[in-house]
PDB file of C-alpha atoms in Angstrom:
ATOM      1  CA  MET A   1      38.350 -31.355   0.235  1.00 44.00           C
ATOM      2  CA  GLN A   2      37.167 -28.407   2.081  1.00 47.00           C
ATOM      3  CA  ARG A   3      36.975 -25.848  -0.749  1.00 46.00           C
ATOM      4  CA  GLN A   4      34.257 -27.636  -2.858  1.00 46.00           C
ATOM      5  CA  PRO A   5      31.268 -27.132  -0.403  1.00 43.00           C
ATOM      6  CA  GLN A   6      32.571 -23.514   0.077  1.00 42.00           C
ATOM      7  CA  ARG A   7      32.230 -22.770  -3.708  1.00 41.00           C
ATOM      8  CA  GLN A   8      28.830 -24.420  -3.732  1.00 39.00           C
ATOM      9  CA  HIS A   9      27.697 -22.286  -0.838  1.00 42.00           C
ATOM     10  CA  ALA A  10      29.045 -19.134  -2.592  1.00 42.00           C
ATOM     11  CA  ALA A  11      27.305 -20.139  -5.949  1.00 46.00           C
ATOM     12  CA  HIS A  12      23.917 -20.264  -4.130  1.00 54.00           C
ATOM     13  CA  ARG A  13      24.516 -17.377  -1.772  1.00 63.00           C
ATOM     14  CA  ASN A  14      21.394 -15.086  -1.872  1.00 73.00           C
ATOM     15  CA  LEU A  15      22.221 -12.099  -3.750  1.00 85.00           C
ATOM     16  CA  LEU A  16      18.822 -10.725  -3.666  1.00 88.00           C
ATOM     17  CA  PRO A  17      19.517  -7.857  -1.236  1.00 88.00           C
ATOM     18  CA  ASP A  18      22.515  -6.648  -3.283  1.00 88.00           C
ATOM     19  CA  ASN A  19      20.657  -7.117  -6.647  1.00 88.00           C
ATOM     20  CA  LEU A  20      17.747  -5.318  -5.634  1.00 89.00           C
ATOM     21  CA  ARG A  21      19.703  -2.399  -4.149  1.00 87.00           C
ATOM     22  CA  GLN A  22      21.559  -2.194  -7.439  1.00 87.00           C
ATOM     23  CA  LEU A  23      18.369  -2.072  -9.538  1.00 88.00           C
ATOM     24  CA  MET A  24      16.779   0.535  -7.200  1.00 86.00           C
ATOM     25  CA  SER A  25      19.976   2.640  -7.399  1.00 83.00           C
ATOM     26  CA  THR A  26      20.185   2.465 -11.159  1.00 81.00           C
ATOM     27  CA  HIS A  27      16.683   3.661 -11.492  1.00 79.00           C
ATOM     28  CA  ALA A  28      16.616   6.066  -8.306  1.00 80.00           C
ATOM     29  CA  LEU A  29      13.864   4.219  -6.631  1.00 81.00           C
ATOM     30  CA  SER A  30      13.261   4.417  -2.758  1.00 81.00           C
ATOM     31  CA  GLU A  31      11.621   1.616  -1.082  1.00 80.00           C
ATOM     32  CA  THR A  32       8.341   3.548  -1.021  1.00 77.00           C
ATOM     33  CA  ALA A  33       8.617   4.256  -4.868  1.00 78.00           C
ATOM     34  CA  LEU A  34       9.227   0.557  -5.652  1.00 83.00           C
ATOM     35  CA  SER A  35       6.260  -0.445  -3.643  1.00 79.00           C
ATOM     36  CA  ARG A  36       4.124   2.090  -5.651  1.00 75.00           C
ATOM     37  CA  GLN A  37       5.248   0.718  -8.985  1.00 79.00           C
ATOM     38  CA  ALA A  38       5.369  -3.060  -8.261  1.00 80.00           C
ATOM     39  CA  GLY A  39       2.514  -3.199  -5.909  1.00 77.00           C
ATOM     40  CA  VAL A  40       4.494  -4.828  -3.061  1.00 79.00           C
ATOM     41  CA  PRO A  41       4.036  -3.627   0.301  1.00 80.00           C
ATOM     42  CA  GLN A  42       6.930  -1.392   1.426  1.00 77.00           C
ATOM     43  CA  PRO A  43       7.838  -3.626   4.723  1.00 79.00           C
ATOM     44  CA  THR A  44       8.234  -6.465   2.512  1.00 82.00           C
ATOM     45  CA  ILE A  45      10.724  -4.779   0.247  1.00 84.00           C
ATOM     46  CA  HIS A  46      12.645  -3.481   3.382  1.00 83.00           C
ATOM     47  CA  ARG A  47      12.935  -7.053   4.462  1.00 82.00           C
ATOM     48  CA  MET A  48      14.340  -8.198   1.089  1.00 85.00           C
ATOM     49  CA  LEU A  49      17.076  -5.363   1.440  1.00 85.00           C
ATOM     50  CA  ASN A  50      18.050  -6.184   4.697  1.00 82.00           C
ATOM     51  CA  THR A  51      17.996 -10.041   5.077  1.00 75.00           C
ATOM     52  CA  HIS A  52      20.467 -12.385   3.513  1.00 70.00           C
ATOM     53  CA  ASP A  53      19.733 -15.417   5.500  1.00 69.00           C
ATOM     54  CA  HIS A  54      16.047 -15.825   4.394  1.00 65.00           C
ATOM     55  CA  GLU A  55      14.652 -16.023   0.914  1.00 76.00           C
ATOM     56  CA  PRO A  56      11.258 -14.922  -0.135  1.00 83.00           C
ATOM     57  CA  ARG A  57       9.079 -17.023  -2.288  1.00 82.00           C
ATOM     58  CA  ASP A  58       8.981 -16.803  -6.062  1.00 82.00           C
ATOM     59  CA  SER A  59       5.213 -15.463  -5.927  1.00 80.00           C
ATOM     60  CA  THR A  60       6.486 -12.584  -3.716  1.00 82.00           C
ATOM     61  CA  LEU A  61       9.496 -11.633  -6.026  1.00 86.00           C
ATOM     62  CA  LEU A  62       7.614 -12.158  -9.210  1.00 85.00           C
ATOM     63  CA  PRO A  63       5.942  -8.512  -9.408  1.00 83.00           C
ATOM     64  CA  ILE A  64       9.362  -6.846  -8.722  1.00 87.00           C
ATOM     65  CA  ALA A  65      11.187  -9.125 -11.200  1.00 84.00           C
ATOM     66  CA  GLN A  66       8.565  -8.320 -13.884  1.00 81.00           C
ATOM     67  CA  TYR A  67       8.663  -4.660 -13.098  1.00 82.00           C
ATOM     68  CA  PHE A  68      12.468  -4.545 -13.778  1.00 82.00           C
ATOM     69  CA  GLY A  69      12.209  -6.807 -16.749  1.00 80.00           C
ATOM     70  CA  VAL A  70      14.357  -9.709 -15.157  1.00 82.00           C
ATOM     71  CA  THR A  71      13.623 -13.147 -14.006  1.00 84.00           C
ATOM     72  CA  VAL A  72      13.083 -14.274 -10.390  1.00 84.00           C
ATOM     73  CA  GLU A  73      16.304 -16.372 -10.611  1.00 85.00           C
ATOM     74  CA  GLN A  74      18.313 -13.485 -12.060  1.00 85.00           C
ATOM     75  CA  LEU A  75      16.871 -11.321  -9.088  1.00 86.00           C
ATOM     76  CA  ARG A  76      18.187 -13.879  -6.680  1.00 84.00           C
ATOM     77  CA  ARG A  77      21.459 -14.984  -8.126  1.00 82.00           C
ATOM     78  CA  GLY A  78      22.815 -12.457 -10.714  1.00 78.00           C
ATOM     79  CA  LEU A  79      21.671  -9.838 -12.907  1.00 74.00           C
ATOM     80  CA  PRO A  80      22.496  -9.593 -16.652  1.00 67.00           C
ATOM     81  CA  SER A  81      25.419  -7.429 -17.530  1.00 52.00           C
ATOM     82  CA  VAL A  82      23.409  -5.093 -19.706  1.00 39.00           C
ATOM     83  CA  ARG A  83      21.605  -1.936 -18.203  1.00 39.00           C
ATOM     84  CA  LEU A  84      18.171  -2.880 -17.177  1.00 40.00           C
ATOM     85  CA  HIS A  85      15.141  -0.644 -17.623  1.00 42.00           C
ATOM     86  CA  PRO A  86      11.630  -1.531 -16.048  1.00 46.00           C
ATOM     87  CA  ILE A  87       9.094  -3.024 -18.448  1.00 41.00           C
ATOM     88  CA  GLY A  88       7.022  -0.230 -20.284  1.00 39.00           C
ATOM     89  CA  SER A  89       9.747   2.412 -19.828  1.00 40.00           C
ATOM     90  CA  ASP A  90      12.113   4.576 -21.565  1.00 37.00           C
ATOM     91  CA  THR A  91      15.758   4.927 -20.864  1.00 33.00           C
ATOM     92  CA  ARG A  92      14.981   7.843 -18.373  1.00 33.00           C
ATOM     93  CA  GLY A  93      13.577   5.742 -15.681  1.00 39.00           C
ATOM     94  CA  PRO A  94      10.618   3.709 -14.331  1.00 40.00           C
ATOM     95  CA  LYS A  95       7.453   3.151 -16.362  1.00 38.00           C
ATOM     96  CA  ALA A  96       5.006   5.847 -16.470  1.00 36.00           C
ATOM     97  CA  THR A  97       1.669   5.148 -14.786  1.00 35.00           C
ATOM     98  CA  ALA A  98      -1.469   5.531 -17.006  1.00 35.00           C
ATOM     99  CA  LYS A  99      -3.890   8.238 -15.704  1.00 35.00           C
ATOM    100  CA  SER A 100      -7.230   7.186 -14.609  1.00 34.00           C
ATOM    101  CA  LYS A 101     -10.096   8.262 -16.453  1.00 34.00           C
ATOM    102  CA  HIS A 102     -12.577   8.017 -13.527  1.00 33.00           C
ATOM    103  CA  THR A 103     -14.076  11.450 -12.619  1.00 33.00           C
ATOM    104  CA  ALA A 104     -16.121  10.701  -9.825  1.00 35.00           C
ATOM    105  CA  SER A 105     -14.976  11.087  -6.145  1.00 35.00           C
ATOM    106  CA  ALA A 106     -13.009   8.136  -4.785  1.00 37.00           C
ATOM    107  CA  PRO A 107     -15.256   5.601  -2.940  1.00 35.00           C
ATOM    108  CA  ILE A 108     -13.811   2.555  -1.330  1.00 33.00           C
ATOM    109  CA  ARG A 109     -14.423  -0.752  -2.717  1.00 35.00           C
ATOM    110  CA  THR A 110     -12.512  -3.980  -2.163  1.00 33.00           C
ATOM    111  CA  GLN A 111     -11.256  -6.743  -4.374  1.00 33.00           C
ATOM    112  CA  ALA A 112      -9.014  -9.681  -4.034  1.00 31.00           C
ATOM    113  CA  THR A 113      -5.460  -8.726  -2.515  1.00 34.00           C
ATOM    114  CA  THR A 114      -1.964 -10.394  -2.872  1.00 36.00           C
ATOM    115  CA  VAL A 115      -1.189 -12.780  -0.111  1.00 36.00           C
ATOM    116  CA  ILE A 116       2.236 -12.435   1.399  1.00 42.00           C
ATOM    117  CA  ASP A 117       3.495 -15.693   2.467  1.00 42.00           C
ATOM    118  CA  SER A 118       4.351 -16.104   6.246  1.00 41.00           C
ATOM    119  CA  GLU A 119       7.485 -17.993   5.126  1.00 44.00           C
ATOM    120  CA  ASP A 120       8.961 -14.781   3.783  1.00 47.00           C
ATOM    121  CA  GLN A 121       9.191 -13.233   7.220  1.00 47.00           C
ATOM    122  CA  ALA A 122      12.152 -13.564   9.728  1.00 48.00           C
ATOM    123  CA  ASP A 123      11.055 -15.617  12.788  1.00 51.00           C
ATOM    124  CA  ASP A 124      11.792 -12.782  15.235  1.00 66.00           C
ATOM    125  CA  ASP A 125       9.224 -10.576  13.249  1.00 73.00           C
ATOM    126  CA  PRO A 126       6.255 -12.643  12.270  1.00 82.00           C
ATOM    127  CA  LEU A 127       3.813 -11.669   9.722  1.00 82.00           C
ATOM    128  CA  ILE A 128       0.189 -10.880  10.812  1.00 87.00           C
ATOM    129  CA  PRO A 129      -2.488 -11.548   8.132  1.00 88.00           C
ATOM    130  CA  ILE A 130      -4.968  -8.787   7.780  1.00 90.00           C
ATOM    131  CA  SER A 131      -8.547  -9.225   6.519  1.00 89.00           C
ATOM    132  CA  GLU A 132      -9.828  -7.656   3.388  1.00 89.00           C
ATOM    133  CA  VAL A 133     -13.269  -6.272   3.939  1.00 90.00           C
ATOM    134  CA  ASP A 134     -16.245  -4.966   1.935  1.00 84.00           C
ATOM    135  CA  ILE A 135     -18.184  -2.096   3.514  1.00 84.00           C
ATOM    136  CA  ILE A 136     -21.874  -2.708   3.615  1.00 78.00           C
ATOM    137  CA  LEU A 137     -23.790   0.530   3.285  1.00 71.00           C
ATOM    138  CA  SER A 138     -27.137   1.256   4.854  1.00 60.00           C
ATOM    139  CA  SER A 139     -29.331   4.368   4.634  1.00 53.00           C
ATOM    140  CA  GLY A 140     -29.966   6.543   7.694  1.00 50.00           C
ATOM    141  CA  ARG A 141     -28.623   9.630   9.386  1.00 49.00           C
ATOM    142  CA  ARG A 142     -25.875   7.907  11.211  1.00 49.00           C
ATOM    143  CA  LYS A 143     -25.182   4.262  10.907  1.00 60.00           C
ATOM    144  CA  GLN A 144     -22.364   1.999  11.851  1.00 68.00           C
ATOM    145  CA  PRO A 145     -20.709   0.444   8.827  1.00 74.00           C
ATOM    146  CA  GLU A 146     -20.878  -3.303   8.438  1.00 81.00           C
ATOM    147  CA  LEU A 147     -17.352  -4.800   7.517  1.00 86.00           C
ATOM    148  CA  LEU A 148     -17.948  -7.876   5.666  1.00 86.00           C
ATOM    149  CA  GLU A 149     -14.765  -9.914   5.376  1.00 87.00           C
ATOM    150  CA  THR A 150     -13.693 -11.497   2.153  1.00 81.00           C
ATOM    151  CA  LYS A 151     -11.458 -14.685   1.797  1.00 80.00           C
ATOM    152  CA  HIS A 152      -8.412 -12.487   0.915  1.00 80.00           C
ATOM    153  CA  THR A 153      -5.764 -11.141   3.283  1.00 83.00           C
ATOM    154  CA  MET A 154      -2.493  -9.071   3.371  1.00 84.00           C
ATOM    155  CA  SER A 155       0.301  -9.584   5.708  1.00 84.00           C
ATOM    156  CA  TYR A 156       2.268  -6.914   7.536  1.00 86.00           C
ATOM    157  CA  PRO A 157       5.280  -7.709   9.895  1.00 87.00           C
ATOM    158  CA  LEU A 158       4.660  -7.378  13.518  1.00 87.00           C
ATOM    159  CA  SER A 159       7.174  -4.506  13.966  1.00 86.00           C
ATOM    160  CA  TRP A 160       5.124  -2.385  11.379  1.00 87.00           C
ATOM    161  CA  PHE A 161       2.107  -2.401  13.767  1.00 90.00           C
ATOM    162  CA  GLN A 162       4.312  -1.318  16.575  1.00 87.00           C
ATOM    163  CA  GLN A 163       5.777   1.376  14.525  1.00 85.00           C
ATOM    164  CA  VAL A 164       2.392   2.808  13.386  1.00 87.00           C
ATOM    165  CA  GLY A 165       0.706   2.348  16.867  1.00 90.00           C
ATOM    166  CA  ALA A 166      -1.959   0.192  15.704  1.00 92.00           C
ATOM    167  CA  GLU A 167      -3.174  -3.175  17.038  1.00 93.00           C
ATOM    168  CA  PRO A 168      -3.564  -5.970  14.222  1.00 93.00           C
ATOM    169  CA  SER A 169      -7.121  -6.675  15.378  1.00 93.00           C
ATOM    170  CA  ASP A 170      -7.923  -3.160  14.489  1.00 94.00           C
ATOM    171  CA  VAL A 171      -6.698  -2.989  10.955  1.00 94.00           C
ATOM    172  CA  ARG A 172      -8.665  -4.048   7.881  1.00 93.00           C
ATOM    173  CA  VAL A 173      -7.522  -3.834   4.119  1.00 92.00           C
ATOM    174  CA  MET A 174      -9.678  -2.181   1.599  1.00 90.00           C
ATOM    175  CA  LYS A 175      -9.408  -1.117  -2.011  1.00 87.00           C
ATOM    176  CA  VAL A 176      -9.502   2.300  -3.696  1.00 87.00           C
ATOM    177  CA  VAL A 177     -11.800   3.053  -6.729  1.00 81.00           C
ATOM    178  CA  GLY A 178     -11.676   6.389  -8.389  1.00 86.00           C
ATOM    179  CA  ASP A 179      -8.989   9.117  -9.073  1.00 89.00           C
ATOM    180  CA  SER A 180     -10.034  11.807  -6.584  1.00 91.00           C
ATOM    181  CA  MET A 181      -7.074  11.296  -4.345  1.00 91.00           C
ATOM    182  CA  GLU A 182      -4.478  10.835  -7.179  1.00 89.00           C
ATOM    183  CA  ARG A 183      -1.073  11.878  -6.173  1.00 84.00           C
ATOM    184  CA  THR A 184      -1.686   9.893  -2.944  1.00 88.00           C
ATOM    185  CA  LEU A 185      -3.907   7.087  -3.712  1.00 89.00           C
ATOM    186  CA  PHE A 186      -4.687   5.869  -7.201  1.00 87.00           C
ATOM    187  CA  HIS A 187      -7.485   3.791  -8.525  1.00 86.00           C
ATOM    188  CA  GLY A 188      -6.719   0.047  -7.576  1.00 82.00           C
ATOM    189  CA  ASP A 189      -4.316   0.800  -4.731  1.00 85.00           C
ATOM    190  CA  ARG A 190      -4.889  -1.121  -1.516  1.00 86.00           C
ATOM    191  CA  ILE A 191      -5.181   0.569   1.838  1.00 91.00           C
ATOM    192  CA  ALA A 192      -4.717  -0.488   5.386  1.00 92.00           C
ATOM    193  CA  VAL A 193      -7.214   1.209   7.511  1.00 94.00           C
ATOM    194  CA  ASN A 194      -7.131   1.615  11.439  1.00 95.00           C
ATOM    195  CA  ILE A 195     -10.808   1.265  12.401  1.00 93.00           C
ATOM    196  CA  ALA A 196      -9.947   1.925  15.965  1.00 93.00           C
ATOM    197  CA  ASP A 197      -8.585   5.467  15.039  1.00 94.00           C
ATOM    198  CA  GLN A 198     -11.471   7.718  14.363  1.00 91.00           C
ATOM    199  CA  ARG A 199      -9.828  10.875  15.841  1.00 91.00           C
ATOM    200  CA  ILE A 200      -9.838  13.904  13.405  1.00 91.00           C
ATOM    201  CA  VAL A 201      -6.230  14.806  12.866  1.00 90.00           C
ATOM    202  CA  ASN A 202      -5.506  17.564  10.412  1.00 92.00           C
ATOM    203  CA  ASP A 203      -3.929  16.314   7.164  1.00 91.00           C
ATOM    204  CA  ALA A 204      -4.757  12.815   7.874  1.00 92.00           C
ATOM    205  CA  VAL A 205      -6.473  10.603   5.303  1.00 94.00           C
ATOM    206  CA  TYR A 206      -9.796   8.760   6.473  1.00 95.00           C
ATOM    207  CA  VAL A 207     -12.262   6.358   5.184  1.00 93.00           C
ATOM    208  CA  PHE A 208     -15.705   7.538   5.983  1.00 91.00           C
ATOM    209  CA  MET A 209     -19.405   6.954   5.244  1.00 87.00           C
ATOM    210  CA  THR A 210     -21.822   9.588   4.353  1.00 83.00           C
ATOM    211  CA  GLY A 211     -25.408   9.436   5.766  1.00 73.00           C
ATOM    212  CA  GLY A 212     -28.926  10.162   4.238  1.00 69.00           C
ATOM    213  CA  THR A 213     -30.964   8.329   1.837  1.00 68.00           C
ATOM    214  CA  ASP A 214     -28.103   7.834  -0.482  1.00 71.00           C
ATOM    215  CA  PRO A 215     -24.955   6.899   1.606  1.00 77.00           C
ATOM    216  CA  ASP A 216     -21.602   6.476  -0.016  1.00 84.00           C
ATOM    217  CA  VAL A 217     -18.284   5.267   1.349  1.00 87.00           C
ATOM    218  CA  ARG A 218     -15.387   7.708   0.447  1.00 90.00           C
ATOM    219  CA  VAL A 219     -11.597   8.333   1.176  1.00 93.00           C
ATOM    220  CA  LYS A 220     -10.471  11.895   1.725  1.00 94.00           C
ATOM    221  CA  ARG A 221      -7.933  14.253   3.656  1.00 94.00           C
ATOM    222  CA  PHE A 222      -9.585  15.972   6.604  1.00 94.00           C
ATOM    223  CA  PHE A 223      -8.792  19.329   7.927  1.00 94.00           C
ATOM    224  CA  ARG A 224     -10.502  20.753  11.146  1.00 91.00           C
ATOM    225  CA  ASN A 225     -11.224  24.622  10.837  1.00 89.00           C
ATOM    226  CA  VAL A 226     -10.783  26.793  13.608  1.00 89.00           C
ATOM    227  CA  ASP A 227     -14.679  27.478  13.785  1.00 88.00           C
ATOM    228  CA  GLY A 228     -15.266  23.749  14.083  1.00 87.00           C
ATOM    229  CA  ARG A 229     -16.258  22.950  10.727  1.00 92.00           C
ATOM    230  CA  LEU A 230     -14.662  20.344   8.735  1.00 93.00           C
ATOM    231  CA  ARG A 231     -12.838  20.641   5.460  1.00 93.00           C
ATOM    232  CA  ILE A 232     -12.674  17.534   3.298  1.00 93.00           C
ATOM    233  CA  VAL A 233      -9.917  17.681   0.732  1.00 94.00           C
ATOM    234  CA  SER A 234      -9.164  15.615  -2.411  1.00 93.00           C
ATOM    235  CA  ASP A 235      -5.531  15.445  -3.403  1.00 92.00           C
ATOM    236  CA  HIS A 236      -6.380  15.579  -7.026  1.00 91.00           C
ATOM    237  CA  LEU A 237      -4.738  18.841  -8.519  1.00 90.00           C
ATOM    238  CA  ASP A 238      -7.858  19.653 -10.435  1.00 91.00           C
ATOM    239  CA  LYS A 239      -9.885  21.588  -7.992  1.00 89.00           C
ATOM    240  CA  THR A 240     -12.602  22.557 -10.312  1.00 91.00           C
ATOM    241  CA  LEU A 241     -13.353  18.806 -10.736  1.00 92.00           C
ATOM    242  CA  TYR A 242     -12.848  17.985  -7.119  1.00 91.00           C
ATOM    243  CA  PRO A 243     -13.547  21.172  -5.154  1.00 93.00           C
ATOM    244  CA  ASP A 244     -12.960  21.038  -1.208  1.00 92.00           C
ATOM    245  CA  GLU A 245     -16.049  20.433   0.777  1.00 92.00           C
ATOM    246  CA  ILE A 246     -17.045  22.203   4.041  1.00 92.00           C
ATOM    247  CA  LEU A 247     -19.143  20.576   6.491  1.00 90.00           C
ATOM    248  CA  THR A 248     -20.875  22.114   9.327  1.00 88.00           C
ATOM    249  CA  THR A 249     -21.384  20.651  12.721  1.00 84.00           C
ATOM    250  CA  GLU A 250     -24.797  19.592  11.598  1.00 84.00           C
ATOM    251  CA  ASP A 251     -23.199  18.015   8.371  1.00 86.00           C
ATOM    252  CA  ILE A 252     -20.445  16.184  10.597  1.00 86.00           C
ATOM    253  CA  ALA A 253     -23.089  14.465  12.508  1.00 85.00           C
ATOM    254  CA  CYS A 254     -24.164  12.795   9.448  1.00 84.00           C
ATOM    255  CA  VAL A 255     -20.629  11.234   8.919  1.00 87.00           C
ATOM    256  CA  THR A 256     -19.440   8.178  10.342  1.00 88.00           C
ATOM    257  CA  ILE A 257     -15.681   7.757  10.197  1.00 92.00           C
ATOM    258  CA  VAL A 258     -14.626   4.112   9.314  1.00 92.00           C
ATOM    259  CA  GLY A 259     -11.086   4.628  10.186  1.00 94.00           C
ATOM    260  CA  ARG A 260      -7.749   6.269   9.462  1.00 95.00           C
ATOM    261  CA  VAL A 261      -5.636   5.090   6.472  1.00 94.00           C
ATOM    262  CA  ILE A 262      -2.268   4.156   7.700  1.00 92.00           C
ATOM    263  CA  ASP A 263      -0.612   2.245   4.735  1.00 90.00           C
ATOM    264  CA  ARG A 264      -1.126   1.824   1.157  1.00 85.00           C
ATOM    265  CA  SER A 265       0.235  -0.691  -1.487  1.00 80.00           C
ATOM    266  CA  GLY A 266       0.168   0.581  -5.144  1.00 71.00           C
ATOM    267  CA  ARG A 267       1.108   3.486  -7.199  1.00 66.00           C
ATOM    268  CA  GLY A 268       0.161   6.332  -4.821  1.00 61.00           C
ATOM    269  CA  GLY A 269       2.046   7.511  -1.757  1.00 59.00           C
ATOM    270  CA  LEU A 270       0.626   8.697   1.631  1.00 59.00           C
TER     271      LEU A 270
END
């Protein structure tokens, strides 16, 4: 009489961490790589791999299941016996990502983002919703950007904010347009930006606004030269198309730093 409930419990045991680890191992994917390919935040994937007693919503699992070519139920309960390959890939590994055709430098724009349900987070590490924003441009030599919230959010666990040293109230979500930062940020990637961190640190990535009569919002990597000038670098390998830019002290005075990029969700990798 005592074994039947035990068999039922075993039949419905959450196998997601084991199944996901198996798929990631088969295709040699790290948490960061899977985050890039499936468009699911790395902290969410980390929780899936390390939590057996809490099951995420189907809507959270669906992008991962679709990427590996399985159903959400198979991801939760039991994988097919055949060797699986991600949708759109050959037998050598994960699907290839199409190269963007954009040639302009990479401004930031924002669109709808995926909502990660708070129900997917363990009680002792709650998810904090972060607003997505549009940046409103205005002309002038040096203007503070206006951040207009949309109705969309992305959520991150509280422990993540502690790890990156950011206050949740200081973080905003934006979306990348363009390919000048490819290898790091791809067209369509979503980025988390700490708007309270405007210190220039060598080799860090920033969202910033140019001044003048035709202002623009861009995302680039910064380096401070020993002579005080600022070198702005695109991560794209084609330096003919995207050469480094050198800003004098006078030029820097026309730049408004929106914030430092501290996370991304999509195909790139910081």
